[in-house]
GROMACS .gro file of C-alpha atoms in nm:
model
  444
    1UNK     CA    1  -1.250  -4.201  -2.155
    2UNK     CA    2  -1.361  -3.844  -2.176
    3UNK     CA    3  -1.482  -3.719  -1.829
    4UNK     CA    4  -1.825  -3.496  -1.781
    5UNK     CA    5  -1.772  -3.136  -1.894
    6UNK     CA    6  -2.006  -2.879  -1.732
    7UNK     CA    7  -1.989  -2.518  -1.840
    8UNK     CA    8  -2.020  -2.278  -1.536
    9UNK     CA    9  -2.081  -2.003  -1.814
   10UNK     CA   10  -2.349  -2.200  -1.948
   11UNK     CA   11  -2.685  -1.970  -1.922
   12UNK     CA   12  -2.895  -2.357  -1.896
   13UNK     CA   13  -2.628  -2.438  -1.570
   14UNK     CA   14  -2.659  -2.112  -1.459
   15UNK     CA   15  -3.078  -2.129  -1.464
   16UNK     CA   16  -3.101  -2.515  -1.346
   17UNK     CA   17  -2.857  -2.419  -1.080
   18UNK     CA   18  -3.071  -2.127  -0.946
   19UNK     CA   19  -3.396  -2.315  -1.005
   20UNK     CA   20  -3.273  -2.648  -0.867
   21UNK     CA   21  -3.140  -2.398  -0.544
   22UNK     CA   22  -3.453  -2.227  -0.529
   23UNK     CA   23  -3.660  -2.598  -0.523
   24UNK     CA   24  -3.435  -2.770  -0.253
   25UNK     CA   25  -3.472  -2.409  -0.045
   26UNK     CA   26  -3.825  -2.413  -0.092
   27UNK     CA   27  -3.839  -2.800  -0.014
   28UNK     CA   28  -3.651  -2.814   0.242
   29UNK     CA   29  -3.840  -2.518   0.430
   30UNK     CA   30  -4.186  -2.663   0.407
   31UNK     CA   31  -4.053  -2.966   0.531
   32UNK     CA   32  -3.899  -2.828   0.837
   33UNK     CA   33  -4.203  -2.593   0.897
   34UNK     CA   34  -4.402  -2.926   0.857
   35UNK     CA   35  -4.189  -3.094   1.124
   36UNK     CA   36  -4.281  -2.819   1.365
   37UNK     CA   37  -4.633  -2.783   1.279
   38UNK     CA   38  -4.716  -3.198   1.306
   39UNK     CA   39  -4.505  -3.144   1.652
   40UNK     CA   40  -4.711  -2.877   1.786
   41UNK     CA   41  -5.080  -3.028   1.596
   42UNK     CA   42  -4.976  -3.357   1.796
   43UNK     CA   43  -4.932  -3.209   2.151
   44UNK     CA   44  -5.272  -2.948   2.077
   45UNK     CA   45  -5.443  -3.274   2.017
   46UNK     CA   46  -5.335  -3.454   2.288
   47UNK     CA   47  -5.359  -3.171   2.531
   48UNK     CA   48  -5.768  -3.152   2.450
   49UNK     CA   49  -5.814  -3.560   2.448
   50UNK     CA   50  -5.607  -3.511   2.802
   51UNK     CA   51  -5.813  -3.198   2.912
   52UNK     CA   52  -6.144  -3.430   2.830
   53UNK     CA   53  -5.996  -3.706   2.997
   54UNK     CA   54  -5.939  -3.515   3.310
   55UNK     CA   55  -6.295  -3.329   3.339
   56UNK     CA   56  -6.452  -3.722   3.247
   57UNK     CA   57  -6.245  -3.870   3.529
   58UNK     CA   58  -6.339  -3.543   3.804
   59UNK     CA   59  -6.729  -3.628   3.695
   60UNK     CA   60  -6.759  -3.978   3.760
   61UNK     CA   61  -6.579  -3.902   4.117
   62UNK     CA   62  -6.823  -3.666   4.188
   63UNK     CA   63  -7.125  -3.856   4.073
   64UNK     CA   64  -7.027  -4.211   4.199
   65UNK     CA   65  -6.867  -3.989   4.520
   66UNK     CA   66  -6.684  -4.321   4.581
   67UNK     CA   67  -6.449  -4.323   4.909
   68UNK     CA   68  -6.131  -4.211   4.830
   69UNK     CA   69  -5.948  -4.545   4.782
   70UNK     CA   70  -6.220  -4.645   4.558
   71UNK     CA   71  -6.132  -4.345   4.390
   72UNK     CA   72  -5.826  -4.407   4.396
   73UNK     CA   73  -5.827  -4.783   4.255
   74UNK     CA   74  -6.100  -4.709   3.978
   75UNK     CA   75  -5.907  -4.457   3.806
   76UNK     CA   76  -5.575  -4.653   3.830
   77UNK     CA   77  -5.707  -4.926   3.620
   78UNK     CA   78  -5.890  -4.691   3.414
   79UNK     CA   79  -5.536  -4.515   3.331
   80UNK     CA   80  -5.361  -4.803   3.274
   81UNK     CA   81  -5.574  -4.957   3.026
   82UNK     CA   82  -5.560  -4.638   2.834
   83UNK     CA   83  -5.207  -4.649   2.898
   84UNK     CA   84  -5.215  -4.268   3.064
   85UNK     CA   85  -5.071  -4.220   3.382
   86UNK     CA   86  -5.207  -4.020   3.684
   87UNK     CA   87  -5.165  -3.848   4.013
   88UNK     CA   88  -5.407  -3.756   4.253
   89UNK     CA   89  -5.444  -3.547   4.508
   90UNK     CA   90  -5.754  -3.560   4.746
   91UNK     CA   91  -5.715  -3.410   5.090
   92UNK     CA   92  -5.401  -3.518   5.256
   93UNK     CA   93  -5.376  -3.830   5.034
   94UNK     CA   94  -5.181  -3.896   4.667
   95UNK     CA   95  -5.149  -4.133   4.499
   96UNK     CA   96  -5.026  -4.217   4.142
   97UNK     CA   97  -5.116  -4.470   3.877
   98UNK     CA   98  -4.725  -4.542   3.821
   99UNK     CA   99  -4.487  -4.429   4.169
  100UNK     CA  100  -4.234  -4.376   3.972
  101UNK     CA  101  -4.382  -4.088   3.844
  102UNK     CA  102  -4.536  -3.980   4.158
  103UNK     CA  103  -4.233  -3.757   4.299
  104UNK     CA  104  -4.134  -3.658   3.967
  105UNK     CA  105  -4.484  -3.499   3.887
  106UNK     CA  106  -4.566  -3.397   4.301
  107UNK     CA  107  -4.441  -3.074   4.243
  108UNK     CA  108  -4.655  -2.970   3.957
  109UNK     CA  109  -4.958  -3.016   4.223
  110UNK     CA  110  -4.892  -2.729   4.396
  111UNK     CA  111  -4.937  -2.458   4.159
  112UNK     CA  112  -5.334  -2.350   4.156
  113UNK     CA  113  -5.394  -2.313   3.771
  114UNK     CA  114  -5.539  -2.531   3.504
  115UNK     CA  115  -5.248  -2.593   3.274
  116UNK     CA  116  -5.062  -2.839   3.006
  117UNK     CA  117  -4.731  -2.896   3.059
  118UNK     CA  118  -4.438  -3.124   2.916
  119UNK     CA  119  -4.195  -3.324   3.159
  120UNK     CA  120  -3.879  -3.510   2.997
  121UNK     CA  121  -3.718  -3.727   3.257
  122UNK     CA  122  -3.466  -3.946   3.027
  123UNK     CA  123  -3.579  -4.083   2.758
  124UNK     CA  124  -3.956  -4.068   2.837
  125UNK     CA  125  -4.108  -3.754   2.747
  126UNK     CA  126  -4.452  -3.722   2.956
  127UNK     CA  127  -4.776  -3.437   2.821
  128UNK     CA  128  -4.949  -3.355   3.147
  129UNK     CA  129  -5.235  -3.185   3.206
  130UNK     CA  130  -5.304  -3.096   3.556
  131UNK     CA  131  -5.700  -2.978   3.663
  132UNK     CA  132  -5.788  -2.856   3.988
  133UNK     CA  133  -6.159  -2.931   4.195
  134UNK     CA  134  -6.386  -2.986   4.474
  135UNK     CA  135  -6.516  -3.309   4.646
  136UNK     CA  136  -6.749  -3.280   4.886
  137UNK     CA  137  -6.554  -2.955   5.035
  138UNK     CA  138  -6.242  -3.128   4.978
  139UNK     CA  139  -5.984  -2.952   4.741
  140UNK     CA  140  -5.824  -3.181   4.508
  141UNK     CA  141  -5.611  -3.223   4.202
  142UNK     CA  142  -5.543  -3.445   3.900
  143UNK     CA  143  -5.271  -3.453   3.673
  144UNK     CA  144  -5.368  -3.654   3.381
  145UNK     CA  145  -5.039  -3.791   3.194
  146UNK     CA  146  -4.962  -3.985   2.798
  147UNK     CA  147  -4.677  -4.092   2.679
  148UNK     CA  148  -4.558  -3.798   2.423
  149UNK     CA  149  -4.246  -4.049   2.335
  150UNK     CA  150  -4.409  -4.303   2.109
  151UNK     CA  151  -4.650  -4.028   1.915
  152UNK     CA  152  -4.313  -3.856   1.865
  153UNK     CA  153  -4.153  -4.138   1.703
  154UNK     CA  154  -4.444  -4.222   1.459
  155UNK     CA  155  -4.441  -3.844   1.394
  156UNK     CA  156  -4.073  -3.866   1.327
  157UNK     CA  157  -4.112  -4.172   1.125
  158UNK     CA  158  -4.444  -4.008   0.895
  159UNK     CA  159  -4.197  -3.668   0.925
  160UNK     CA  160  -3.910  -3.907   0.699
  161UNK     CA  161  -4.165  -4.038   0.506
  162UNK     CA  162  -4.290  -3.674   0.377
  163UNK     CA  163  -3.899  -3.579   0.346
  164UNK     CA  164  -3.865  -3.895   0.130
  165UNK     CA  165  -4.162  -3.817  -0.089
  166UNK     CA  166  -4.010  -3.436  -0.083
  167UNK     CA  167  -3.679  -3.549  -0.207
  168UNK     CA  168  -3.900  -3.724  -0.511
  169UNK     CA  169  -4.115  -3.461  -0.570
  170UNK     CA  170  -3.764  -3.221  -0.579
  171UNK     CA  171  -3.605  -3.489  -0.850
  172UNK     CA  172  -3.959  -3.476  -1.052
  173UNK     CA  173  -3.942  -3.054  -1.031
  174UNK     CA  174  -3.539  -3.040  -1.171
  175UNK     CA  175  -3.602  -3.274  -1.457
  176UNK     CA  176  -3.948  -3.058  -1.533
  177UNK     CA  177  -3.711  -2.688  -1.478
  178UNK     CA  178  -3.476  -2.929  -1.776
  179UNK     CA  179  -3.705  -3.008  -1.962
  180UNK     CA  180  -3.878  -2.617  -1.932
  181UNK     CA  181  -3.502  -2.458  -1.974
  182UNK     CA  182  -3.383  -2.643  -2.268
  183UNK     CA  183  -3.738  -2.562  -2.447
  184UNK     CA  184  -3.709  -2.221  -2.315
  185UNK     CA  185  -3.345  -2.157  -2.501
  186UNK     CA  186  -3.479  -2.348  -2.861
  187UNK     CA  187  -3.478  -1.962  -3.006
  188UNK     CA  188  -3.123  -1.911  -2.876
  189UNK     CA  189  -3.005  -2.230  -3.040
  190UNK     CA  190  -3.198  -2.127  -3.350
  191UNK     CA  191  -3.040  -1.828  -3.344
  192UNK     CA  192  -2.672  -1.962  -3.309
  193UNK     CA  193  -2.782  -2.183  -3.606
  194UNK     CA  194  -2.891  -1.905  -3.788
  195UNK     CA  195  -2.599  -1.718  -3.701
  196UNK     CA  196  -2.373  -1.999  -3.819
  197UNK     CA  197  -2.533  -2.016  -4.152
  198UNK     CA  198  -2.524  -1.606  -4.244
  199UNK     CA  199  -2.109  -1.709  -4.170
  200UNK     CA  200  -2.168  -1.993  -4.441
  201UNK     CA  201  -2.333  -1.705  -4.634
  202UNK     CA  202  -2.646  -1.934  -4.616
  203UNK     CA  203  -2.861  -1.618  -4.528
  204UNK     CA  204  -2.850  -1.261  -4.573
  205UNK     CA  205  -3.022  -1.169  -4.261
  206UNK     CA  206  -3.131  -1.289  -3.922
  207UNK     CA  207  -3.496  -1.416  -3.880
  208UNK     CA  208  -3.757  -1.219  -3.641
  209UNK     CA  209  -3.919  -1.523  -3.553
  210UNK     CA  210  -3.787  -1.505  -3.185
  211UNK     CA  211  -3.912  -1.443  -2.830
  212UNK     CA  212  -3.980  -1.043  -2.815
  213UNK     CA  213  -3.721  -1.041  -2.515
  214UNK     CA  214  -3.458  -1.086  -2.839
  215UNK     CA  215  -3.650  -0.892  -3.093
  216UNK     CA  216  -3.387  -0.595  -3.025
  217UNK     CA  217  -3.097  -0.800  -3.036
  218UNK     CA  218  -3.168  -0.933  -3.342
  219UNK     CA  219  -3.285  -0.586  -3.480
  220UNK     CA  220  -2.964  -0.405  -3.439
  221UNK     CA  221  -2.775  -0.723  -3.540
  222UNK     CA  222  -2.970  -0.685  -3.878
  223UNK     CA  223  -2.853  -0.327  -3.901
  224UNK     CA  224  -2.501  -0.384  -3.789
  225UNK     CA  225  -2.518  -0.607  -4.135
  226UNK     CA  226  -2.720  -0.356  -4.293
  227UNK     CA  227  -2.417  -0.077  -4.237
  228UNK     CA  228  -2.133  -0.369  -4.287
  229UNK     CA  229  -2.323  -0.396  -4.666
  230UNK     CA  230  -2.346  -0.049  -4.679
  231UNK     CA  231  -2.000   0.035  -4.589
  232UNK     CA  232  -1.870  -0.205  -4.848
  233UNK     CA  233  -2.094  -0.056  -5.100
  234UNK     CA  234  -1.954   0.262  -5.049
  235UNK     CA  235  -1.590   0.136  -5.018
  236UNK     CA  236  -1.706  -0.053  -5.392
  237UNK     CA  237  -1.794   0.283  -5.555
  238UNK     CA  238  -1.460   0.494  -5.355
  239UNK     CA  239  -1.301   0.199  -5.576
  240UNK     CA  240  -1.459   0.235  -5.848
  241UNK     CA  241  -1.444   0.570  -5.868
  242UNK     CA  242  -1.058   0.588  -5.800
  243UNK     CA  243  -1.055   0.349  -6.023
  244UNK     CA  244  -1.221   0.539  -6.331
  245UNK     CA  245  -1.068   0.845  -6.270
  246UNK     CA  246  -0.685   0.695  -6.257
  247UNK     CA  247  -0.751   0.546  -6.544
  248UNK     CA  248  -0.731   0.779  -6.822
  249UNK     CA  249  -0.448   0.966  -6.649
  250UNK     CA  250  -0.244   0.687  -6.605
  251UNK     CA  251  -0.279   0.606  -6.979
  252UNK     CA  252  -0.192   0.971  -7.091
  253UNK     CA  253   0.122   0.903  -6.915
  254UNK     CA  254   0.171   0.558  -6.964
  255UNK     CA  255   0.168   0.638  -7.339
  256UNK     CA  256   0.387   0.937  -7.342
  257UNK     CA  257   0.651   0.765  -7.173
  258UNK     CA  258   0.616   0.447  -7.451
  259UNK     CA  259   0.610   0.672  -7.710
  260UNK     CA  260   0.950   0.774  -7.940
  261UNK     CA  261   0.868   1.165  -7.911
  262UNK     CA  262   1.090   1.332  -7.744
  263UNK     CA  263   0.931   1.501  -7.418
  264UNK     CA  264   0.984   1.859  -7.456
  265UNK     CA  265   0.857   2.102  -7.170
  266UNK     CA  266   0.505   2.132  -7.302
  267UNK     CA  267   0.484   1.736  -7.256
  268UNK     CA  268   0.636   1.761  -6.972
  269UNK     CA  269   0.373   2.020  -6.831
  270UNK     CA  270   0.138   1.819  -6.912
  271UNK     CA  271   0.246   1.446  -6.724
  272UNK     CA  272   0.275   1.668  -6.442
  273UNK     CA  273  -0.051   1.796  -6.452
  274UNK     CA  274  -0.190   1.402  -6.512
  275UNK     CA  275   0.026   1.341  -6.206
  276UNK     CA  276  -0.115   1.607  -6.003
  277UNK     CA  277  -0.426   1.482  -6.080
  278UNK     CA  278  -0.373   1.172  -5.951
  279UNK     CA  279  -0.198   1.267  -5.630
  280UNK     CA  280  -0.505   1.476  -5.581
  281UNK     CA  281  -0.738   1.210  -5.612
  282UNK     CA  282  -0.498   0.989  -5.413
  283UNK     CA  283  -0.525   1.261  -5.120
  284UNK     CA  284  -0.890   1.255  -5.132
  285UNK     CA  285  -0.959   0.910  -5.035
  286UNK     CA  286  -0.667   0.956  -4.765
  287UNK     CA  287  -0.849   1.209  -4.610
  288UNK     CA  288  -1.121   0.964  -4.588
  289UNK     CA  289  -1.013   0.683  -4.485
  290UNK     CA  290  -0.821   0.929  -4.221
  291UNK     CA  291  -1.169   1.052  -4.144
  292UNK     CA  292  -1.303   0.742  -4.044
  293UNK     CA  293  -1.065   0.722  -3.751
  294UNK     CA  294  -0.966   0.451  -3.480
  295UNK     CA  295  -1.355   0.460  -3.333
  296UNK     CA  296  -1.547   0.327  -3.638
  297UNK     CA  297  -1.818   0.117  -3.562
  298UNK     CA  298  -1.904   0.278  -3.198
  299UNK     CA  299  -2.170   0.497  -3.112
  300UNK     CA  300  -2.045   0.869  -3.155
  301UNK     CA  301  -1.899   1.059  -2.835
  302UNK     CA  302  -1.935   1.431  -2.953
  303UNK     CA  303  -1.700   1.599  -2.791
  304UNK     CA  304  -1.457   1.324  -2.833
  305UNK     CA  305  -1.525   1.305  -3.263
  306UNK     CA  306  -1.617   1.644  -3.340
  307UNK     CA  307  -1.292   1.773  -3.133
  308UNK     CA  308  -1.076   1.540  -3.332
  309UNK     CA  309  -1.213   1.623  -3.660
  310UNK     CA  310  -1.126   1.958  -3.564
  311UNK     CA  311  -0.725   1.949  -3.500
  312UNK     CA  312  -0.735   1.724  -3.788
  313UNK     CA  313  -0.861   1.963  -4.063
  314UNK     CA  314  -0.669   2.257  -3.848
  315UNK     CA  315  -0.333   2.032  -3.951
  316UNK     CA  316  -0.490   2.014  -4.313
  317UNK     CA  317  -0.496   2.404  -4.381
  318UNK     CA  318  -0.312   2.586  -4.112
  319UNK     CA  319  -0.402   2.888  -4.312
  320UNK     CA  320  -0.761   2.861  -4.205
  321UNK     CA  321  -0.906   2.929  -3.807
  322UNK     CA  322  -1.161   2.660  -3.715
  323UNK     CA  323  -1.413   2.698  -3.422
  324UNK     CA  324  -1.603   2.450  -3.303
  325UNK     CA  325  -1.906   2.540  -3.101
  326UNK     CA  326  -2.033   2.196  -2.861
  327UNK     CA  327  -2.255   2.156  -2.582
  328UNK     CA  328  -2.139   2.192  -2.254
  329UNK     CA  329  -2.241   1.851  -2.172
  330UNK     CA  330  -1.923   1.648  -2.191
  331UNK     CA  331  -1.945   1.271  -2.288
  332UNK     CA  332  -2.270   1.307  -2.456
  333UNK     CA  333  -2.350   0.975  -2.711
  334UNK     CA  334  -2.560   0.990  -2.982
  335UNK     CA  335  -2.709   0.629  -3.166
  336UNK     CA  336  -2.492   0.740  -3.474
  337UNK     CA  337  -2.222   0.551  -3.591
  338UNK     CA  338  -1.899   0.687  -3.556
  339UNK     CA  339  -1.769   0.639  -3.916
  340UNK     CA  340  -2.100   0.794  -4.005
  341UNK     CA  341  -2.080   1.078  -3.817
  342UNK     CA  342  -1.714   1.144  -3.870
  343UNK     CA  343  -1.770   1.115  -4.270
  344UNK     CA  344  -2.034   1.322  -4.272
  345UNK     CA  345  -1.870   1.607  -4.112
  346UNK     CA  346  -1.536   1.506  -4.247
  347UNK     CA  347  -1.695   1.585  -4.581
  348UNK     CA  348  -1.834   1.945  -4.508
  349UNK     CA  349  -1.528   2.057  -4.290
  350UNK     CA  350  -1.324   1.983  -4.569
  351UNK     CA  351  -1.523   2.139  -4.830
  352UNK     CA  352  -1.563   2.410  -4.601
  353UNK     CA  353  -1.202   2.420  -4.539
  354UNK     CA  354  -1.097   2.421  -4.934
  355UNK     CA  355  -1.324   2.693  -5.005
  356UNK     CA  356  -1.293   2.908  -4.691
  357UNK     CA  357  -1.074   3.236  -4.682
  358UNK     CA  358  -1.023   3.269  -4.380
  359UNK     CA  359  -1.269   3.090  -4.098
  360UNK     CA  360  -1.466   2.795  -4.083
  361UNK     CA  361  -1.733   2.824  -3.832
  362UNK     CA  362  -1.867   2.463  -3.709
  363UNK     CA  363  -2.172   2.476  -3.402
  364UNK     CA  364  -2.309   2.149  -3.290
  365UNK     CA  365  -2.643   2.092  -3.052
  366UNK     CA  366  -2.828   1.820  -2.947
  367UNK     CA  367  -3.193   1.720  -2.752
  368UNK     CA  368  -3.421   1.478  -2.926
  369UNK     CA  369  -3.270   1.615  -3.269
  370UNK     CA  370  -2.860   1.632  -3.369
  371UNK     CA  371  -2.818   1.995  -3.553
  372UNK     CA  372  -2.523   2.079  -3.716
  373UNK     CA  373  -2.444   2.398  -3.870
  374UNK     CA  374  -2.128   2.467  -4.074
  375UNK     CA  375  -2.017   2.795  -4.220
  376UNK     CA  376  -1.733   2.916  -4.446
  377UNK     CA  377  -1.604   3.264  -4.562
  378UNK     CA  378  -1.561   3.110  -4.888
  379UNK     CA  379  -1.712   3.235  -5.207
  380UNK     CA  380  -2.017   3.058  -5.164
  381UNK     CA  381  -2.274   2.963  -5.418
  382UNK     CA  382  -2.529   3.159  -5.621
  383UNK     CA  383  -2.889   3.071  -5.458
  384UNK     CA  384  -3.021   2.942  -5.787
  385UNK     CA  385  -2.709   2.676  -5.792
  386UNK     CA  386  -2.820   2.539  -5.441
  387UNK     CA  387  -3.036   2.285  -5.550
  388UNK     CA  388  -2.718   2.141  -5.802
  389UNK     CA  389  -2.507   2.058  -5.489
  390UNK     CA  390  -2.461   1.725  -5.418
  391UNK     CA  391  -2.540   1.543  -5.739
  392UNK     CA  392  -2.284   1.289  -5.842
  393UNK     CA  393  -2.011   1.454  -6.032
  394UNK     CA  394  -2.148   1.791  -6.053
  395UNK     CA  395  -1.837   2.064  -5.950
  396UNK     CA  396  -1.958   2.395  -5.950
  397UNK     CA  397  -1.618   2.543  -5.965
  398UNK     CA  398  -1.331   2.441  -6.060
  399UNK     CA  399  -1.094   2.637  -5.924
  400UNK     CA  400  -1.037   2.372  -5.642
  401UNK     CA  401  -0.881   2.019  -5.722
  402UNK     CA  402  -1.207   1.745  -5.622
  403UNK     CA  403  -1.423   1.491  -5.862
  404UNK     CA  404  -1.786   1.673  -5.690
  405UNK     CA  405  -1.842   1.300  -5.535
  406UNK     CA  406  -1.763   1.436  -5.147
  407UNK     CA  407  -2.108   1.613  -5.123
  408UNK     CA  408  -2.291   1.321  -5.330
  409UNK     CA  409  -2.181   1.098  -5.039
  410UNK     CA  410  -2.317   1.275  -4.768
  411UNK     CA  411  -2.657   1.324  -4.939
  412UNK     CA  412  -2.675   0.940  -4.974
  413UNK     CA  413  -2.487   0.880  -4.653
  414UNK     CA  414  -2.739   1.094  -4.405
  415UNK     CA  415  -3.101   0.921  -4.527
  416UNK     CA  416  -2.967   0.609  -4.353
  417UNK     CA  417  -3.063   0.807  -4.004
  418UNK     CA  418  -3.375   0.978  -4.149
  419UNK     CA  419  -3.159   1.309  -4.139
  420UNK     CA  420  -3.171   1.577  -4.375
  421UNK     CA  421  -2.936   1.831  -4.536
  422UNK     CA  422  -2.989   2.189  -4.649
  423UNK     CA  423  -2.754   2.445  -4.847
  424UNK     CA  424  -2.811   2.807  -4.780
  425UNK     CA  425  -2.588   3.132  -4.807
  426UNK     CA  426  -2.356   3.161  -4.500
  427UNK     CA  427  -2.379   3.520  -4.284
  428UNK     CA  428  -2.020   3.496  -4.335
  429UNK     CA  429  -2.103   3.509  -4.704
  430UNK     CA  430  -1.993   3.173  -4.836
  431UNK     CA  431  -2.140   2.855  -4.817
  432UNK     CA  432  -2.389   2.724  -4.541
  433UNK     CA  433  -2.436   2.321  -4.464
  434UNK     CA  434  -2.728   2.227  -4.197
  435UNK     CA  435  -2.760   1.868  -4.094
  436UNK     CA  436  -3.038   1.736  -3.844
  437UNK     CA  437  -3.065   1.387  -3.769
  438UNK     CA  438  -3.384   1.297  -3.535
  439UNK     CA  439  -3.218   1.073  -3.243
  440UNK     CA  440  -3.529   0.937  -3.129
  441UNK     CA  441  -3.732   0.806  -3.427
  442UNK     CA  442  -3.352   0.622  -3.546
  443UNK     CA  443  -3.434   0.367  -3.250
  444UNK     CA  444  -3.836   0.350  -3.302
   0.00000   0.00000   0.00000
């Protein structure tokens, strides 16, 4: 028999425990706050009926102005059939509705002020008032007693009744904070569900029908997919694209080498050149995929991705000095992907550092808007062939080994973060690459 598994990771334990905690905190304060407020309500009460009692009982002895025994005798019976107790002082003479109370209470008679008081002797627990006055010249004083005991038992007894009807009213509140939790997480469990069926490839994307407290959750978890799909779409064309140009190369050679023709030097010059070609096209999507780097998929640290880039394309062509300009501002994040942004200046150091003669000049800055600005010695491009760069498969000189597709890529790769790129002519007098990349409007 499988026992009862709770999850203390669970987010409904974690809220019905807090909410449950918070309810039996809550309950059990306003039930000890009600203890002491029935307690001290009861002996207020009391103390005015006794107070009453006392100024009734110092009237009718001053009206009736009955001898002192008389006195003495009618307010005995009175007391005991109200079940109070008294002592009384009236000259030299006291006397007390129960002697056993009468040296117990004596000493309170002395004092000269009007006053409640509380007297515990045992188990009996007395409320006494005591009032001072005058009869016919003669000082005198009163103390005017009940029974606190039994009122404090049916106050205990209506005090267990309330906790009872507490502990009830605490059962009824954690089934309602149940009930209110498990409705409150139906958008998480839809969410897991919907989750589970974009695994099943069910669904492409993740529904915005959810509470706004998960609208961004489920925004960036559409545009995680949205740069998975776009990732393998570009890793589908790099493919294809290796793909269509090994092809005919590998042909060439595959047929010279099937063929009965001898291969004299001229053949031979020329499966080295379709070998060349390939090893160059090879090297290409190396460089890329070395590009890409061990961060992909984080956000971009600046110093950390743009250095790196750096000493990597400084080991690609020794022959060439890069500089790398940053902001002082060390561990600086931008919202960019780090593939992204590594590709996308992967791509223009690296045409930078074909072309270059000498010096490759890279300067990077950073507010509300990314700015980069690269610059090569190279020789350049004429201004009327600016607009060319970057179509798909267009090489404006061939001098270099490449298939034009490098430049292509980063004009399709940098609308994805509503950036922009711009070709000018480089002070240095070769080719100039500017890309800005608005941080804030990204995350709108």
């Amino acid at each position: 028999m499988s026992s009862l598994h709770i999850d203390r990771r669970s987010l409904r334990f974690r809220l019905l425990t807090w909410l449950s905690g918070i309810a039996l905190l809550v309950m059990g304060a306003a039930w000890l706050l009600h203890g002491i407020l029935l307690q001290d309500l009861a002996r207020d009460f009391l103390g005015e009926r006794l107070e009453r009692e006392a100024d009734h009982a110092i009237e009718q002895l001053q009206q009736n102005r009955l001898s002192i025994p008389l006195a003495l005798d009618s307010a005995s019976r009175a007391y005991q059939i109200f079940h109070h107790l008294y002592v009384l002082r009236l000259g030299g003479d006291t006397t007390a509705s129960d002697p056993r109370w009468q040296d117990a209470l004596a000493p309170l008679l002395e004092e000269s002020d009007s006053a409640l008081f509380e007297v515990k002797e045992g188990e009996r627990h007395l409320l006494v008032y005591r009032r001072h006055f005058m009869l016919d010249g003669e000082p005198g004083a009163l103390l005017v007693g009940e029974d606190f005991s039994q009122v404090e038992a049916g106050l205990q007894r209506l005090h267990w009744w309330v906790a009872g009807i507490a502990a009830g009213l605490l059962m009824l509140l954690v089934t309602l904070n149940l009930l209110a939790v498990n409705r409150g997480l139906v958008p998480l469990s839809r969410l897991r569900d919907q989750l589970g069926q974009l695994q099943a490839g069910e669904r492409e994307r993740l529904s915005l029908d959810v509470p706004p407290e998960l609208d961004s959750l489920v925004i960036q978890l559409n545009r995680f997919m949205n740069e998975i799909d776009s990732r393998l779409q570009r890793s589908r064309d790099s493919v294809a694209n290796l793909s269509h140009a090994l092809k005919t190369p590998l042909a060439a050679v595959t047929q010279v080498l099937r063929g009965s023709r001898p291969i004299d030097e001229a053949r031979r010059e020329k499966l080295v050149k379709r070998l060349e070609e390939i090893h160059a096209q090879l090297d290409v999507e190396l460089r890329r995929s070395r590009i890409a780097g061990p961060h992909a998929g984080r956000m971009s640290d600046l110093h950390r991705d743009c250095s790196r880039l750096m000493e990597m394309f400084r080991g690609m062509y020794p022959d060439k000095r890069f500089h790398l300009a940053l902001p002082e501002e060390r561990g600086r994040r931008v919202p960019i992907e780090s593939q992204d942004l590594s590709e996308m200046l992967g791509i223009v150091l690296d045409n930078a550092g074909k072309w270059a003669a000498s010096e490759v000049i890279c300067r990077v800055t950073v507010n509300d808007v990314l700015k980069v600005t690269i610059e090569d010695d190279g020789p350049g491009v004429e201004p009327e062939e600016l607009s060319r760069l970057g179509q798909r498969g267009i090489r404006l000189d061939e001098r270099q080994p490449g298939y034009g597709l490098g430049l292509s890529i980063l004009k399709q790769l940098i609308p994805r973060y509503s950036g922009q790129v711009r070709f000018d002519i480089s002070s240095l007098g070769g080719l100039k690459i500017e890309l800005t990349i608005p941080l804030k409007e990204y995350f709108r």
